[in-house]
Amino acid sequence: MLNPENPVISFQTSPDQYRHWKLQIEGSVARLSMDVQEDETLADGYKLKLNSYDLGVDIELADAIQRVRFEHPEVSAVVITSLKPRIFCAGANIYMLGTSSHAFKVNFCKFTNETRCAIEDDSRHSGRRYIAALNGTASGGGYELAIACDEIYLVDDGNSAVSLPEVPLLGVLPGTGGLTRLVDKRKVRRDRADVFSTLAEGLKGKRAKEWGLIDGYFPTSKFQESIDARVKELEGASTSNKGIKLNPVQFQTGDNSRDYKYVKLKLNREQRYADLTIDAPEGPQPTTADEIFELGDAYWPLQAYRELDDALLHLRVNEPLIGLVCIRTKGNADDVLAIDRSLAANHDHWFVREIVLNMARVLRRLDLTAKSFFAIVEPGSCFAGNLLELLLASDRSYMLNDQDVSIAVTEMNAGAFPMSNGLTRMQSRFLAEPEKLDEVFGDKKSFDTEQAEELGLITFAPDDLDWEDEIRVAIEERTSLSPDALTGMEASLRFAGPETMDTKIYGRLTAWQNWIFQRPNAVGEKGALTNYGKPTKAEFDYKRT
Amino acid sequence: MLNPENPVISFQTSPDQYRHWKLQIEGSVARLSMDVQEDETLADGYKLKLNSYDLGVDIELADAIQRVRFEHPEVSAVVITSLKPRIFCAGANIYMLGTSSHAFKVNFCKFTNETRCAIEDDSRHSGRRYIAALNGTASGGGYELAIACDEIYLVDDGNSAVSLPEVPLLGVLPGTGGLTRLVDKRKVRRDRADVFSTLAEGLKGKRAKEWGLIDGYFPTSKFQESIDARVKELEGASTSNKGIKLNPVQFQTGDNSRDYKYVKLKLNREQRYADLTIDAPEGPQPTTADEIFELGDAYWPLQAYRELDDALLHLRVNEPLIGLVCIRTKGNADDVLAIDRSLAANHDHWFVREIVLNMARVLRRLDLTAKSFFAIVEPGSCFAGNLLELLLASDRSYMLNDQDVSIAVTEMNAGAFPMSNGLTRMQSRFLAEPEKLDEVFGDKKSFDTEQAEELGLITFAPDDLDWEDEIRVAIEERTSLSPDALTGMEASLRFAGPETMDTKIYGRLTAWQNWIFQRPNAVGEKGALTNYGKPTKAEFDYKRT
């Protein structure tokens, strides 16, 4: 991870394997407690002191949130706290950042951002309340974890504070949405946000509350009972919903492949692109909520998208040289359409709701992946309904002009899978001609190549004679371009139209952070990040850019 | 400019001094023709071939647009074209970019972006139509200039094209809003935008029109008459409005000062901050539109803000080591309030409208300046009405807790000076408590320090005993921080709330471009920008970040 010799990073874990978190379920309350083991790092060269974290810690957090949603639907409130005395969380480990490559830092921040957004997604769509119970100081990423929660309470022990010390101490930005959530979510006045973000020691209870940084503070002696009381107020009526079990995602790896049950990844390393194929479900599929629940995590829309999620994360972190992903689908489109019908028919069931929300998150993970995506539509493909989103999420699509090829829409394309900007991918596509949406979602649901091209659903429609050459040349051209310019270009073109807090975090804040993460003032020999904790002091080039 | 030995860059010019543009007024039509003189560069080391541009060329363009608005109110349509055969404009000069410092590139792009936004501001608020008459190829910044116009027409000569070749040829982004305007203004489908932005040779008439990149194309023989016909359709009823003359902004420079009539700049270079003081008008001020017109560019709101604009540009480009600007105002607040009353009372008059729109643009220039701003409110200050915007635009404000100090609002603070995000600075300030706006704009118009603090209009209110120390320490602390981290932090905190095309350009696109402008793949020894036009070829590190 930090260097090519390191082993492949796995994004899979489960509560019995957690090293840094404890997940306890008590009735309708989940208690998620951080207790980072300082030696259990993902790489050498740093210790995770003071509940600071590396990617390994955040992978567990992401897993815990996912498990609460699927395995514990009875939970209506999640309390995030720490088992360490006087410290909630010190944020991302600075020595880890200091010794990481630029690319790793960027990927690390992206994943932690996605984890925080997943908390907010759960709160917004599934109604679970997240309470940050800060039993000690929350600094940097520690406070950023807190502001991803619905409510923040700080212990008033004369010492504990919330802070974003990145700018004054490290010469970088709070990298996990902190600045954006400060002014956009908590709507802290910008001059106060300015003071707070340049104040290394942060603010304690009274002033933190006055400035809107926290929602309340309690003395040490009353902290636990006050949190408990607040949780009691928030707790929903306990439901008798039983969860399903999320089993490990299984795959087989070869030298140039990673094959899951439904998702197949082929790595063409020499040419710097990957083929990613998703198989349609096979055989009869459940149609009622009970049958779906019975299948649990083996139900295609859950299993295939969990596999896709793992494949995307693997590509991001473990295959940095792969610049382009060619997406294909394989199977009977009718089977995919049947899935969409069942999901739509049973959308009131908690499990179906969580399945669809997870699909939406995985698709957003794709939107935010810094690799190019081409959708390749050939005979035998099934870009229908939810799988059509893969085509719409791609930077381009190529559809063979052949009468045996078609794509299809379902009602799921009209709202179930919003992008980070709040629009559906269809809306984003037809910003210039919103009236086209009526045609797309009219009586005709399936479109052959010429119809798809006419409607504007695909980019190119080469015929059989040109097909192979055109795809080959497109791949060669794409993978020959500057990977950095492509990342910036794709980040700009993928998100037209409105902006949301999420797009501001991934588009604006991340881009500034990436810029700063490269500046000598941060990472140079005399940079603040490099010199943190050393006897040497940072020296800046004070020219303003 | 490109190195410290270069002379100070001046942002002032006038049509009789233009070297690269011709501005012709024919009735209600202005014809702005680009004819770049390749040797008339702002620095050594490059030639401005093929109507490529450097900052000097854009300073003339910005001046021309400003003059049309003030000197030629009778103009209702502006045609932007080229006097070179077969080429409209080749964009920013690549050798200029290749030999510029990172800081200069960033400032160059910011200014050219502001010039393009000024075109759109004129179109939106003053109703002038801008027609890009592309009599030859428009590539890169050339096409970006075109999409800042209302309509784009391309000659169909079998050769001329529009293109954004930055990604494929240079490994950087189109840096002047191109990608954003492509998908957000012209709403080009993102897959087509992707293809277009990776196609070095661009697209010619028919396909360019089909994809929405241009509004029409005409054969060479009919180009001029077709443009003329379209202009005739767009041209408004010719008005008898007479313009005023924009005389050169005058100032005196000392070693550490730059003093205009109303704006005084004192440079504390050792401590890396500047004091910027704006004087209120003195003596009786005009109250009718006729009297205001009579005064012309000597009218305080025009002269003082033109001076402020020049001072800001000077600080940006010529004083990179100044990291903080302390803003003060001096004079009688009643005189400033009287100005606001006159502006509001006469807002229907074209000249008053242009004055107010210019003030709004200058204030936005301040919002977008990568330096910290502290407003300092002392006895004798006059942060009232339009000058209060300077305080609201600042990252923080310090107001002496003394009964002789006050600030005041006018109706101008409620809408005349929108930020790039479309909100007033008051709305941005009170995102969390919009109801506060009723109090701020209630019957009471003037607030002493305690009232201002209570209302949330200021950040800090030290008393006389602490005042000097607190200001001194605040300045010392601010100027000790990493200038890069401050730039990213301020860009994030200043623009809470909604986003617009402008904020996307300055916040998202610019940040990605700044990142890429530092990457070895662009500017390293083997980078694409470095090796453009050389016999050597770019070599990329293909790791995706």
Tab-separated table of N, CA and C in Angstrom, chain A residues 102 171 173 184 187 189-191 194-195 198 272 320 323 370-372 392-396 429 431-432 456 458-459 478-487 489-495 497 499 503-504 507-509 511-512 514-516 518-519 521 540-545, chain B residues 102 171 173 184 187 189-191 194-195 198 272 320 323 370-372 392-396 429 431-432 456 458-459 478-487 489-493 495 497 499 503-504 507-509 511-512 514-516 518-519 521 540-545:
chain	number	residue	atom	x	y	z
A	102	HIS	N	1.634	10.334	-2.468
A	102	HIS	CA	0.532	11.256	-2.778
A	102	HIS	C	-0.730	10.483	-3.164
A	171	GLY	N	-0.125	22.370	7.925
A	171	GLY	CA	-0.061	23.020	6.621
A	171	GLY	C	-0.881	22.317	5.550
A	173	LEU	N	-5.207	20.770	4.683
A	173	LEU	CA	-6.599	20.991	5.069
A	173	LEU	C	-7.127	19.796	5.856
A	184	ASP	N	-21.429	24.355	5.686
A	184	ASP	CA	-22.598	23.958	4.905
A	184	ASP	C	-23.574	23.088	5.678
A	187	LYS	N	-23.523	25.071	9.312
A	187	LYS	CA	-23.724	26.496	8.988
A	187	LYS	C	-23.071	27.427	10.002
A	189	ARG	N	-20.836	30.314	11.142
A	189	ARG	CA	-20.505	31.572	10.466
A	189	ARG	C	-19.074	31.509	9.950
A	190	ARG	N	-18.860	32.027	8.721
A	190	ARG	CA	-17.562	31.798	8.088
A	190	ARG	C	-16.421	32.449	8.848
A	191	ASP	N	-16.646	33.576	9.530
A	191	ASP	CA	-15.526	34.170	10.269
A	191	ASP	C	-15.184	33.315	11.494
A	194	ASP	N	-13.350	30.351	10.254
A	194	ASP	CA	-11.978	30.762	9.972
A	194	ASP	C	-11.137	30.733	11.246
A	195	VAL	N	-11.674	31.295	12.316
A	195	VAL	CA	-10.935	31.313	13.587
A	195	VAL	C	-10.732	29.882	14.091
A	198	THR	N	-8.103	27.764	12.370
A	198	THR	CA	-6.699	28.178	12.487
A	198	THR	C	-6.231	28.126	13.940
A	272	ARG	N	-2.647	-1.265	-19.420
A	272	ARG	CA	-3.167	-0.371	-18.384
A	272	ARG	C	-4.683	-0.216	-18.386
A	320	PRO	N	-3.108	0.883	-9.097
A	320	PRO	CA	-3.057	2.292	-9.512
A	320	PRO	C	-2.690	2.479	-10.979
A	323	GLY	N	-5.734	2.514	-15.708
A	323	GLY	CA	-6.309	3.838	-15.890
A	323	GLY	C	-7.710	3.825	-16.464
A	370	ALA	N	-11.342	7.547	-9.631
A	370	ALA	CA	-10.470	8.289	-10.547
A	370	ALA	C	-9.855	7.353	-11.582
A	371	LYS	N	-10.735	6.716	-12.344
A	371	LYS	CA	-10.328	5.953	-13.518
A	371	LYS	C	-11.370	6.235	-14.591
A	372	SER	N	-10.968	6.098	-15.839
A	372	SER	CA	-11.944	6.264	-16.911
A	372	SER	C	-12.795	5.006	-17.012
A	392	LEU	N	-24.637	4.571	-17.907
A	392	LEU	CA	-24.853	6.012	-17.739
A	392	LEU	C	-23.759	6.640	-16.884
A	393	ALA	N	-23.167	5.842	-15.997
A	393	ALA	CA	-22.090	6.350	-15.138
A	393	ALA	C	-20.760	6.394	-15.878
A	394	SER	N	-20.680	5.711	-16.998
A	394	SER	CA	-19.417	5.636	-17.728
A	394	SER	C	-19.143	6.941	-18.461
A	395	ASP	N	-17.853	7.186	-18.697
A	395	ASP	CA	-17.484	8.407	-19.405
A	395	ASP	C	-17.942	8.365	-20.862
A	396	ARG	N	-17.977	7.179	-21.418
A	396	ARG	CA	-18.488	6.972	-22.771
A	396	ARG	C	-19.091	5.590	-22.871
A	429	ARG	N	-27.730	13.374	-17.700
A	429	ARG	CA	-27.454	13.183	-19.116
A	429	ARG	C	-28.246	14.146	-19.986
A	431	LEU	N	-29.599	17.155	-19.228
A	431	LEU	CA	-29.728	18.509	-18.687
A	431	LEU	C	-30.187	19.487	-19.757
A	432	ALA	N	-29.692	19.303	-20.980
A	432	ALA	CA	-30.020	20.244	-22.057
A	432	ALA	C	-31.425	20.001	-22.593
A	456	GLY	N	-30.041	9.454	-27.675
A	456	GLY	CA	-28.928	10.056	-26.948
A	456	GLY	C	-28.503	9.256	-25.732
A	458	ILE	N	-26.493	6.573	-25.807
A	458	ILE	CA	-25.140	6.026	-25.960
A	458	ILE	C	-24.277	7.026	-26.720
A	459	THR	N	-22.964	6.767	-26.683
A	459	THR	CA	-22.054	7.718	-27.329
A	459	THR	C	-21.781	7.331	-28.781
A	478	ARG	N	-7.099	6.384	-24.870
A	478	ARG	CA	-7.421	6.803	-23.501
A	478	ARG	C	-6.267	6.533	-22.551
A	479	THR	N	-5.681	5.359	-22.672
A	479	THR	CA	-4.630	4.999	-21.722
A	479	THR	C	-3.299	5.684	-22.035
A	480	SER	N	-3.258	6.421	-23.140
A	480	SER	CA	-2.017	7.140	-23.452
A	480	SER	C	-2.025	8.550	-22.865
A	481	LEU	N	-3.196	9.015	-22.398
A	481	LEU	CA	-3.304	10.405	-21.924
A	481	LEU	C	-2.778	10.558	-20.497
A	482	SER	N	-2.487	11.792	-20.143
A	482	SER	CA	-2.005	12.066	-18.783
A	482	SER	C	-3.065	11.646	-17.769
A	483	PRO	N	-2.708	10.751	-16.849
A	483	PRO	CA	-3.693	10.279	-15.880
A	483	PRO	C	-4.189	11.404	-14.965
A	484	ASP	N	-3.346	12.388	-14.714
A	484	ASP	CA	-3.764	13.488	-13.842
A	484	ASP	C	-4.779	14.382	-14.539
A	485	ALA	N	-4.492	14.711	-15.793
A	485	ALA	CA	-5.432	15.555	-16.539
A	485	ALA	C	-6.777	14.838	-16.665
A	486	LEU	N	-6.747	13.519	-16.874
A	486	LEU	CA	-8.002	12.775	-16.983
A	486	LEU	C	-8.791	12.836	-15.675
A	487	THR	N	-8.098	12.693	-14.563
A	487	THR	CA	-8.788	12.752	-13.272
A	487	THR	C	-9.496	14.089	-13.100
A	489	MET	N	-10.331	16.224	-15.455
A	489	MET	CA	-11.362	16.387	-16.482
A	489	MET	C	-12.629	15.610	-16.104
A	490	GLU	N	-12.440	14.363	-15.706
A	490	GLU	CA	-13.603	13.546	-15.366
A	490	GLU	C	-14.350	14.109	-14.154
A	491	ALA	N	-13.579	14.594	-13.168
A	491	ALA	CA	-14.226	15.173	-11.985
A	491	ALA	C	-15.063	16.380	-12.372
A	492	SER	N	-14.660	17.074	-13.439
A	492	SER	CA	-15.407	18.257	-13.877
A	492	SER	C	-16.611	17.885	-14.741
A	493	LEU	N	-16.442	16.910	-15.623
A	493	LEU	CA	-17.526	16.603	-16.565
A	493	LEU	C	-18.599	15.695	-15.978
A	494	ARG	N	-18.243	14.904	-14.975
A	494	ARG	CA	-19.221	13.943	-14.461
A	494	ARG	C	-20.330	14.606	-13.641
A	495	PHE	N	-20.062	15.799	-13.120
A	495	PHE	CA	-21.024	16.382	-12.178
A	495	PHE	C	-21.550	17.731	-12.645
A	497	GLY	N	-24.637	20.435	-13.462
A	497	GLY	CA	-25.864	20.747	-12.750
A	497	GLY	C	-25.639	21.118	-11.307
A	499	GLU	N	-25.110	21.373	-7.188
A	499	GLU	CA	-24.086	20.852	-6.283
A	499	GLU	C	-24.739	20.573	-4.934
A	503	THR	N	-20.964	16.746	-3.311
A	503	THR	CA	-20.151	17.111	-4.475
A	503	THR	C	-19.157	18.201	-4.099
A	504	LYS	N	-19.518	19.061	-3.162
A	504	LYS	CA	-18.565	20.075	-2.714
A	504	LYS	C	-17.381	19.409	-2.023
A	507	GLY	N	-15.530	17.401	-4.926
A	507	GLY	CA	-15.072	18.178	-6.068
A	507	GLY	C	-14.213	19.354	-5.685
A	508	ARG	N	-14.636	20.086	-4.685
A	508	ARG	CA	-13.980	21.342	-4.332
A	508	ARG	C	-12.925	21.107	-3.249
A	509	LEU	N	-13.384	20.583	-2.118
A	509	LEU	CA	-12.475	20.412	-0.991
A	509	LEU	C	-11.359	19.432	-1.328
A	511	ALA	N	-10.152	18.615	-4.229
A	511	ALA	CA	-9.212	19.143	-5.214
A	511	ALA	C	-8.223	20.091	-4.555
A	512	TRP	N	-8.725	20.933	-3.650
A	512	TRP	CA	-7.795	21.828	-2.939
A	512	TRP	C	-6.832	21.016	-2.083
A	514	ASN	N	-5.872	17.945	-2.527
A	514	ASN	CA	-4.898	17.260	-3.379
A	514	ASN	C	-3.788	18.216	-3.793
A	515	TRP	N	-4.177	19.448	-4.109
A	515	TRP	CA	-3.194	20.461	-4.489
A	515	TRP	C	-2.214	20.684	-3.338
A	516	ILE	N	-2.776	20.883	-2.150
A	516	ILE	CA	-1.932	21.188	-0.993
A	516	ILE	C	-1.065	19.991	-0.625
A	518	GLN	N	0.501	18.250	-2.363
A	518	GLN	CA	1.665	18.172	-3.227
A	518	GLN	C	2.621	19.320	-3.029
A	519	ARG	N	2.198	20.322	-2.275
A	519	ARG	CA	2.986	21.537	-2.182
A	519	ARG	C	4.189	21.326	-1.266
A	521	ASN	N	5.342	23.264	0.778
A	521	ASN	CA	5.045	23.775	2.118
A	521	ASN	C	4.407	22.713	3.018
A	540	PHE	N	8.358	27.864	5.529
A	540	PHE	CA	7.472	28.041	4.381
A	540	PHE	C	8.062	28.969	3.335
A	541	ASP	N	7.712	28.684	2.092
A	541	ASP	CA	7.820	29.688	1.046
A	541	ASP	C	6.508	30.468	1.135
A	542	TYR	N	6.595	31.715	1.541
A	542	TYR	CA	5.380	32.452	1.882
A	542	TYR	C	4.662	33.062	0.698
A	543	LYS	N	5.112	32.754	-0.511
A	543	LYS	CA	4.396	33.304	-1.674
A	543	LYS	C	2.969	32.757	-1.716
A	544	ARG	N	2.032	33.660	-1.878
A	544	ARG	CA	0.625	33.242	-1.936
A	544	ARG	C	0.258	32.869	-3.362
A	545	THR	N	-0.399	31.759	-3.512
A	545	THR	CA	-0.816	31.306	-4.839
A	545	THR	C	-2.320	31.250	-4.888
B	102	HIS	N	4.461	28.429	-11.012
B	102	HIS	CA	3.139	27.912	-10.654
B	102	HIS	C	2.223	29.056	-10.218
B	171	GLY	N	-1.547	17.704	-21.244
B	171	GLY	CA	-1.629	17.060	-19.935
B	171	GLY	C	-2.127	17.980	-18.841
B	173	LEU	N	-5.678	20.851	-17.802
B	173	LEU	CA	-7.076	21.091	-18.126
B	173	LEU	C	-7.219	22.391	-18.907
B	184	ASP	N	-22.206	22.745	-18.088
B	184	ASP	CA	-23.156	23.505	-17.270
B	184	ASP	C	-23.828	24.647	-18.022
B	187	LYS	N	-24.589	22.780	-21.637
B	187	LYS	CA	-25.224	21.514	-21.287
B	187	LYS	C	-24.953	20.421	-22.315
B	189	ARG	N	-23.823	16.966	-23.536
B	189	ARG	CA	-23.892	15.665	-22.869
B	189	ARG	C	-22.503	15.250	-22.410
B	190	ARG	N	-22.418	14.716	-21.195
B	190	ARG	CA	-21.093	14.486	-20.613
B	190	ARG	C	-20.254	13.506	-21.407
B	191	ASP	N	-20.864	12.521	-22.073
B	191	ASP	CA	-20.033	11.597	-22.853
B	191	ASP	C	-19.480	12.298	-24.098
B	194	ASP	N	-16.747	14.476	-22.973
B	194	ASP	CA	-15.568	13.648	-22.741
B	194	ASP	C	-14.812	13.408	-24.048
B	195	VAL	N	-15.541	13.066	-25.078
B	195	VAL	CA	-14.902	12.816	-26.379
B	195	VAL	C	-14.267	14.097	-26.896
B	198	THR	N	-11.026	15.226	-25.304
B	198	THR	CA	-9.842	14.386	-25.480
B	198	THR	C	-9.441	14.290	-26.953
B	272	ARG	N	4.939	40.688	5.998
B	272	ARG	CA	4.107	40.011	4.990
B	272	ARG	C	2.620	40.359	5.050
B	320	PRO	N	3.355	38.869	-4.274
B	320	PRO	CA	2.958	37.520	-3.841
B	320	PRO	C	3.312	37.221	-2.382
B	323	GLY	N	0.625	38.151	2.457
B	323	GLY	CA	-0.344	37.083	2.665
B	323	GLY	C	-1.643	37.556	3.286
B	370	ALA	N	-6.570	35.248	-3.348
B	370	ALA	CA	-5.939	34.263	-2.465
B	370	ALA	C	-5.025	34.953	-1.454
B	371	LYS	N	-5.606	35.805	-0.671
B	371	LYS	CA	-4.930	36.398	0.474
B	371	LYS	C	-5.957	36.461	1.587
B	372	SER	N	-5.485	36.456	2.828
B	372	SER	CA	-6.413	36.613	3.938
B	372	SER	C	-6.803	38.075	4.059
B	392	LEU	N	-17.806	42.348	5.438
B	392	LEU	CA	-18.487	41.054	5.290
B	392	LEU	C	-17.687	40.108	4.396
B	393	ALA	N	-16.901	40.663	3.482
B	393	ALA	CA	-16.091	39.841	2.587
B	393	ALA	C	-14.824	39.357	3.271
B	394	SER	N	-14.470	39.976	4.383
B	394	SER	CA	-13.219	39.628	5.063
B	394	SER	C	-13.352	38.299	5.790
B	395	ASP	N	-12.217	37.655	5.983
B	395	ASP	CA	-12.232	36.382	6.689
B	395	ASP	C	-12.585	36.561	8.157
B	396	ARG	N	-12.212	37.687	8.703
B	396	ARG	CA	-12.579	38.035	10.067
B	396	ARG	C	-12.692	39.545	10.188
B	429	ARG	N	-23.604	35.050	5.444
B	429	ARG	CA	-23.213	35.130	6.845
B	429	ARG	C	-24.242	34.473	7.744
B	431	LEU	N	-26.531	32.056	7.076
B	431	LEU	CA	-27.126	30.814	6.547
B	431	LEU	C	-27.840	30.040	7.650
B	432	ALA	N	-27.249	30.049	8.840
B	432	ALA	CA	-27.817	29.261	9.940
B	432	ALA	C	-29.037	29.944	10.532
B	456	GLY	N	-24.074	39.446	15.466
B	456	GLY	CA	-23.249	38.511	14.705
B	456	GLY	C	-22.637	39.130	13.466
B	458	ILE	N	-19.869	41.013	13.434
B	458	ILE	CA	-18.400	41.093	13.531
B	458	ILE	C	-17.872	39.857	14.257
B	459	THR	N	-16.563	39.663	14.169
B	459	THR	CA	-15.978	38.477	14.794
B	459	THR	C	-15.535	38.742	16.220
B	478	ARG	N	-1.539	34.868	11.688
B	478	ARG	CA	-2.043	34.593	10.344
B	478	ARG	C	-0.898	34.471	9.343
B	479	THR	N	0.037	35.393	9.438
B	479	THR	CA	1.101	35.408	8.433
B	479	THR	C	2.145	34.315	8.691
B	480	SER	N	2.005	33.601	9.816
B	480	SER	CA	2.955	32.509	10.070
B	480	SER	C	2.463	31.185	9.493
B	481	LEU	N	1.194	31.133	9.079
B	481	LEU	CA	0.621	29.854	8.629
B	481	LEU	C	1.010	29.537	7.188
B	482	SER	N	0.862	28.274	6.822
B	482	SER	CA	1.162	27.862	5.444
B	482	SER	C	0.254	28.618	4.469
B	483	PRO	N	0.845	29.359	3.543
B	483	PRO	CA	0.033	30.133	2.602
B	483	PRO	C	-0.843	29.237	1.725
B	484	ASP	N	-0.389	28.039	1.440
B	484	ASP	CA	-1.172	27.138	0.596
B	484	ASP	C	-2.393	26.616	1.343
B	485	ALA	N	-2.185	26.206	2.588
B	485	ALA	CA	-3.308	25.710	3.377
B	485	ALA	C	-4.339	26.823	3.563
B	486	LEU	N	-3.873	28.054	3.752
B	486	LEU	CA	-4.814	29.166	3.906
B	486	LEU	C	-5.624	29.376	2.634
B	487	THR	N	-4.972	29.295	1.493
B	487	THR	CA	-5.689	29.473	0.234
B	487	THR	C	-6.803	28.437	0.093
B	489	MET	N	-8.203	26.672	2.488
B	489	MET	CA	-9.181	26.848	3.563
B	489	MET	C	-10.129	27.989	3.240
B	490	GLU	N	-9.581	29.113	2.816
B	490	GLU	CA	-10.418	30.272	2.520
B	490	GLU	C	-11.349	29.991	1.340
B	491	ALA	N	-10.832	29.291	0.332
B	491	ALA	CA	-11.673	28.960	-0.815
B	491	ALA	C	-12.845	28.083	-0.378
B	492	SER	N	-12.641	27.291	0.670
B	492	SER	CA	-13.715	26.415	1.139
B	492	SER	C	-14.686	27.154	2.051
B	493	LEU	N	-14.183	28.016	2.918
B	493	LEU	CA	-15.056	28.652	3.907
B	493	LEU	C	-15.807	29.865	3.356
B	495	PHE	N	-17.352	30.277	0.571
B	495	PHE	CA	-18.497	30.040	-0.318
B	495	PHE	C	-19.398	28.927	0.180
B	497	GLY	N	-23.141	27.367	1.132
B	497	GLY	CA	-24.439	27.479	0.474
B	497	GLY	C	-24.413	27.067	-0.978
B	499	GLU	N	-24.167	26.683	-5.116
B	499	GLU	CA	-23.067	26.849	-6.063
B	499	GLU	C	-23.648	27.331	-7.384
B	503	THR	N	-18.919	29.736	-9.187
B	503	THR	CA	-18.222	29.118	-8.053
B	503	THR	C	-17.658	27.761	-8.457
B	504	LYS	N	-18.325	27.084	-9.392
B	504	LYS	CA	-17.768	25.812	-9.863
B	504	LYS	C	-16.458	26.056	-10.604
B	507	GLY	N	-13.944	27.341	-7.803
B	507	GLY	CA	-13.717	26.455	-6.671
B	507	GLY	C	-13.300	25.057	-7.068
B	508	ARG	N	-13.981	24.496	-8.051
B	508	ARG	CA	-13.779	23.100	-8.414
B	508	ARG	C	-12.752	22.985	-9.539
B	509	LEU	N	-13.054	23.631	-10.660
B	509	LEU	CA	-12.192	23.505	-11.829
B	509	LEU	C	-10.796	24.068	-11.545
B	511	ALA	N	-9.287	24.439	-8.705
B	511	ALA	CA	-8.524	23.631	-7.757
B	511	ALA	C	-7.926	22.412	-8.449
B	512	TRP	N	-8.695	21.764	-9.332
B	512	TRP	CA	-8.142	20.627	-10.069
B	512	TRP	C	-7.009	21.083	-10.976
B	514	ASN	N	-5.075	23.679	-10.591
B	514	ASN	CA	-3.907	24.000	-9.776
B	514	ASN	C	-3.156	22.731	-9.401
B	515	TRP	N	-3.910	21.699	-9.061
B	515	TRP	CA	-3.301	20.414	-8.713
B	515	TRP	C	-2.492	19.889	-9.901
B	516	ILE	N	-3.130	19.892	-11.060
B	516	ILE	CA	-2.478	19.339	-12.254
B	516	ILE	C	-1.285	20.194	-12.671
B	518	GLN	N	0.829	21.320	-11.006
B	518	GLN	CA	1.994	21.009	-10.181
B	518	GLN	C	2.515	19.614	-10.417
B	519	ARG	N	1.752	18.811	-11.154
B	519	ARG	CA	2.096	17.395	-11.275
B	519	ARG	C	3.259	17.214	-12.240
B	521	ASN	N	3.644	15.022	-14.324
B	521	ASN	CA	3.138	14.652	-15.649
B	521	ASN	C	2.846	15.866	-16.528
B	540	PHE	N	4.790	9.741	-19.180
B	540	PHE	CA	3.938	9.857	-17.998
B	540	PHE	C	4.236	8.776	-16.967
B	541	ASP	N	4.055	9.148	-15.704
B	541	ASP	CA	3.866	8.150	-14.653
B	541	ASP	C	2.373	7.850	-14.686
B	542	TYR	N	2.035	6.637	-15.088
B	542	TYR	CA	0.629	6.341	-15.378
B	542	TYR	C	-0.197	5.982	-14.141
B	543	LYS	N	0.371	6.120	-12.969
B	543	LYS	CA	-0.433	5.830	-11.776
B	543	LYS	C	-1.592	6.816	-11.680
B	544	ARG	N	-2.779	6.262	-11.493
B	544	ARG	CA	-3.955	7.111	-11.372
B	544	ARG	C	-4.118	7.572	-9.929
B	545	THR	N	-4.374	8.838	-9.755
B	545	THR	CA	-4.563	9.397	-8.412
B	545	THR	C	-5.972	9.952	-8.309
